[in-house]
Amino acid sequence: MAAPEGLFALEGRSTAQLIADQLREEIIQGAIRPGQQINESLLARQLNMSRGPLREALQRLCQEGILISRRNYGVFVLEVKPHDLREIYEVRESVESSAASKLLDGSPQQIKNTCEGLTKIVGEMAKQVATSDWQTIARLDLQFHSALVAGMGNSRFTRIYKTLAAESRMCILDLEVSYPRIDVLVQEHQNILALLEAGDRKGLLEAIRRHMQKAVEDLTATQQDKRIRASRLLLPPVPTPPAAV
């Protein structure tokens, strides 16, 4: 495994949680790719520590589903399949819908604070329309949804959603998904924000459902296209017919 850029020695603070957080971020950013094996001895040398805390960190990421442990083979980064996509976004829809409902049941100040945070994120997304920086858009997209969930103030919901957001980011980066209509994506998030500000529970939940459904459709289509392109590369070349005499 090539050494991922950005890993640093955790001198003086080498806890399993810190290692897990750093590895998760490297995976999300694509420095460690889906399907890639984690080289435990290499990482231990990079982090300048014993394997004990590293193994605990890897176990945590396996429990989250970001890493997969294969007996007698080692630990690998999750490769997202079509059914994984559907499951991830089904759970995201459920968590976000519950968070949105709880948030609307909360205090006006709680809603106001959340909307202020979401407004800033949407503003940053709008700035990317001209540049079409899809990686930044993907980061801001998930930042928006994470802030929505965090707004309800339930730490366990936030912790659950952290894993879902990481898996979603992995999907987007692995499939090299771009957003040809970034302005439409910004409008979708602006609509969710407007419905939250208006206290329109029914409209908000429907907007979240449609947003997740569209994401699954886009990701699935990209995944199928990627498989088709890969299969074409494996096909033997078509023989050139002999030139006419």
XYZ file of C-alpha atoms in Angstrom:
245
model
C 0.000 0.000 0.000
C 1.367 3.382 -0.966
C 1.829 5.715 1.970
C -1.206 8.052 2.081
C -0.358 11.716 2.168
C -1.451 13.613 5.233
C -0.847 10.933 7.856
C 1.225 12.308 10.671
C 2.981 11.027 13.764
C 0.621 11.273 16.706
C 3.369 11.892 19.240
C 1.993 12.428 22.712
C -1.643 11.812 21.710
C -1.630 8.390 20.112
C -5.099 7.215 21.148
C -7.066 4.711 19.089
C -9.801 7.302 18.518
C -7.394 9.855 17.063
C -5.909 7.230 14.764
C -9.380 6.095 13.668
C -10.412 9.688 12.958
C -7.280 10.321 10.896
C -7.599 7.090 8.897
C -11.292 7.763 8.298
C -10.454 11.176 6.890
C -7.734 9.733 4.627
C -10.241 7.177 3.305
C -12.936 9.806 2.795
C -10.514 12.043 0.910
C -9.529 9.143 -1.343
C -5.911 8.921 -0.204
C -6.643 5.304 0.706
C -8.840 3.858 -2.037
C -11.807 1.444 -1.843
C -10.625 -2.160 -1.992
C -7.126 -1.210 -0.866
C -5.504 -3.277 1.864
C -4.386 -1.527 5.038
C -0.712 -2.226 5.681
C -0.625 -2.382 9.455
C 3.161 -2.473 9.843
C 3.632 0.475 7.462
C 1.059 2.582 9.291
C 2.599 1.726 12.659
C 5.965 2.995 11.399
C 4.405 6.137 9.935
C 2.598 6.918 13.162
C 5.658 5.978 15.235
C 3.748 3.745 17.621
C 3.080 0.163 18.595
C 0.459 -1.880 16.796
C -1.874 -2.101 19.793
C -3.622 1.297 19.422
C -3.562 0.930 15.628
C -5.330 -2.425 15.770
C -7.960 -0.953 18.072
C -8.454 1.915 15.612
C -8.845 -0.542 12.734
C -11.391 -2.508 14.766
C -13.395 0.683 15.321
C -13.466 1.409 11.594
C -14.465 -2.198 10.901
C -17.364 -1.783 13.333
C -18.379 1.375 11.452
C -18.310 -0.563 8.188
C -15.684 1.621 6.527
C -13.119 -1.186 6.737
C -13.680 -4.888 6.116
C -11.683 -7.590 7.922
C -11.084 -10.714 5.851
C -9.822 -13.665 7.829
C -6.329 -14.796 6.829
C -6.087 -11.918 4.346
C -6.137 -8.669 6.307
C -8.128 -5.450 6.523
C -9.428 -3.681 3.416
C -11.283 -0.467 2.645
C -14.962 -1.014 1.852
C -15.897 -1.287 -1.820
C -19.410 0.081 -2.175
C -21.819 -2.135 -4.147
C -25.259 -1.135 -5.532
C -27.099 -2.593 -2.529
C -24.738 -0.675 -0.209
C -25.685 2.562 -1.966
C -29.375 1.930 -1.422
C -28.883 0.964 2.229
C -26.693 3.989 3.001
C -29.177 6.461 1.566
C -32.200 4.695 3.048
C -30.664 5.043 6.503
C -29.591 8.616 5.763
C -33.157 9.487 4.808
C -34.464 7.908 8.002
C -31.937 9.673 10.239
C -32.321 13.061 8.533
C -36.104 12.872 8.545
C -36.146 12.047 12.260
C -33.635 14.810 12.972
C -35.662 17.339 10.977
C -38.872 16.436 12.819
C -37.185 16.622 16.224
C -35.625 19.932 15.260
C -39.034 21.368 14.318
C -40.297 20.213 17.719
C -37.461 22.097 19.404
C -37.163 25.720 20.400
C -37.304 28.575 17.870
C -33.744 29.517 18.862
C -32.536 25.990 18.075
C -34.121 26.173 14.623
C -32.712 29.657 14.059
C -29.175 28.604 14.992
C -29.346 25.587 12.702
C -30.692 27.629 9.796
C -27.929 30.193 10.226
C -25.318 27.451 9.930
C -27.039 25.914 6.912
C -27.304 29.319 5.227
C -23.530 29.758 5.404
C -22.960 26.324 3.870
C -25.416 26.963 1.027
C -23.667 30.263 0.410
C -20.348 28.457 0.077
C -21.947 25.936 -2.290
C -23.293 28.757 -4.469
C -19.765 30.137 -4.850
C -18.701 26.845 -6.446
C -21.230 27.063 -9.287
C -18.821 28.992 -11.514
C -15.772 26.852 -10.717
C -17.597 23.481 -10.872
C -15.332 22.147 -8.134
C -17.274 18.929 -7.543
C -15.042 17.642 -4.746
C -15.649 20.808 -2.755
C -19.352 20.577 -3.573
C -19.417 16.978 -2.308
C -17.777 18.056 0.954
C -20.188 20.965 1.432
C -23.150 18.764 0.497
C -22.408 16.343 3.330
C -21.483 19.205 5.652
C -24.976 20.621 5.090
C -26.704 17.356 5.959
C -24.430 16.719 8.948
C -25.263 20.193 10.289
C -28.974 19.498 9.845
C -28.693 16.312 11.912
C -26.461 17.970 14.521
C -29.049 20.740 14.894
C -31.393 18.487 16.860
C -28.766 18.225 19.608
C -28.675 14.432 19.928
C -25.046 13.305 20.166
C -25.871 9.693 19.311
C -27.684 10.683 16.130
C -24.697 12.824 15.221
C -22.301 9.928 15.837
C -24.382 7.553 13.716
C -24.626 10.083 10.929
C -20.858 10.609 10.925
C -20.400 7.075 9.617
C -23.155 7.477 7.026
C -21.606 10.715 5.780
C -18.209 9.036 5.503
C -19.665 6.173 3.469
C -21.517 8.621 1.221
C -18.328 10.594 0.574
C -16.544 7.334 -0.275
C -19.257 6.546 -2.834
C -18.920 9.920 -4.492
C -15.124 9.885 -4.632
C -14.812 6.253 -5.700
C -17.266 6.708 -8.560
C -15.732 10.060 -9.481
C -19.196 11.579 -9.527
C -19.372 15.120 -10.824
C -22.291 17.525 -10.644
C -23.051 18.771 -14.169
C -25.888 20.882 -12.760
C -24.374 22.325 -9.625
C -26.901 25.156 -9.628
C -29.735 22.612 -9.321
C -27.993 20.918 -6.410
C -27.635 24.270 -4.658
C -31.341 24.934 -5.243
C -32.248 21.581 -3.669
C -30.357 22.469 -0.497
C -31.778 25.988 -0.502
C -35.259 24.471 -0.717
C -34.604 22.188 2.269
C -33.354 25.201 4.211
C -36.401 27.320 3.250
C -38.822 24.583 4.308
C -37.045 24.237 7.658
C -37.201 28.001 8.219
C -40.918 27.983 7.322
C -41.627 25.088 9.682
C -43.200 23.113 6.817
C -42.781 19.603 8.225
C -44.544 17.747 5.388
C -42.709 19.655 2.670
C -39.356 19.279 4.432
C -39.649 15.513 4.827
C -40.724 15.138 1.200
C -37.797 17.298 0.033
C -35.349 15.131 2.005
C -36.897 11.969 0.526
C -36.630 13.261 -3.047
C -33.085 14.472 -2.481
C -31.939 11.044 -1.247
C -33.802 9.232 -4.018
C -32.142 11.389 -6.666
C -28.716 10.757 -5.125
C -29.230 6.982 -5.324
C -30.327 7.259 -8.952
C -27.290 9.364 -9.889
C -24.799 7.179 -8.036
C -26.291 3.940 -9.372
C -26.213 5.239 -12.941
C -22.580 6.306 -12.529
C -21.677 2.925 -11.039
C -23.288 1.096 -13.961
C -21.516 3.344 -16.443
C -18.204 2.665 -14.709
C -18.742 -1.103 -14.967
C -19.626 -0.823 -18.658
C -16.483 1.193 -19.385
C -14.362 -1.290 -17.431
C -15.832 -4.259 -19.312
C -15.101 -2.599 -22.633
C -11.457 -2.240 -21.667
C -11.291 -6.003 -21.035
C -12.778 -6.948 -24.408
C -10.292 -8.310 -26.962
C -9.572 -5.931 -29.835
C -11.711 -6.374 -32.941
C -9.526 -7.861 -35.716
C -8.950 -5.552 -38.667
C -10.340 -7.058 -41.896
C -7.776 -7.637 -44.655
C -7.417 -4.784 -47.074
C -9.137 -5.245 -50.413
C -6.814 -6.120 -53.260
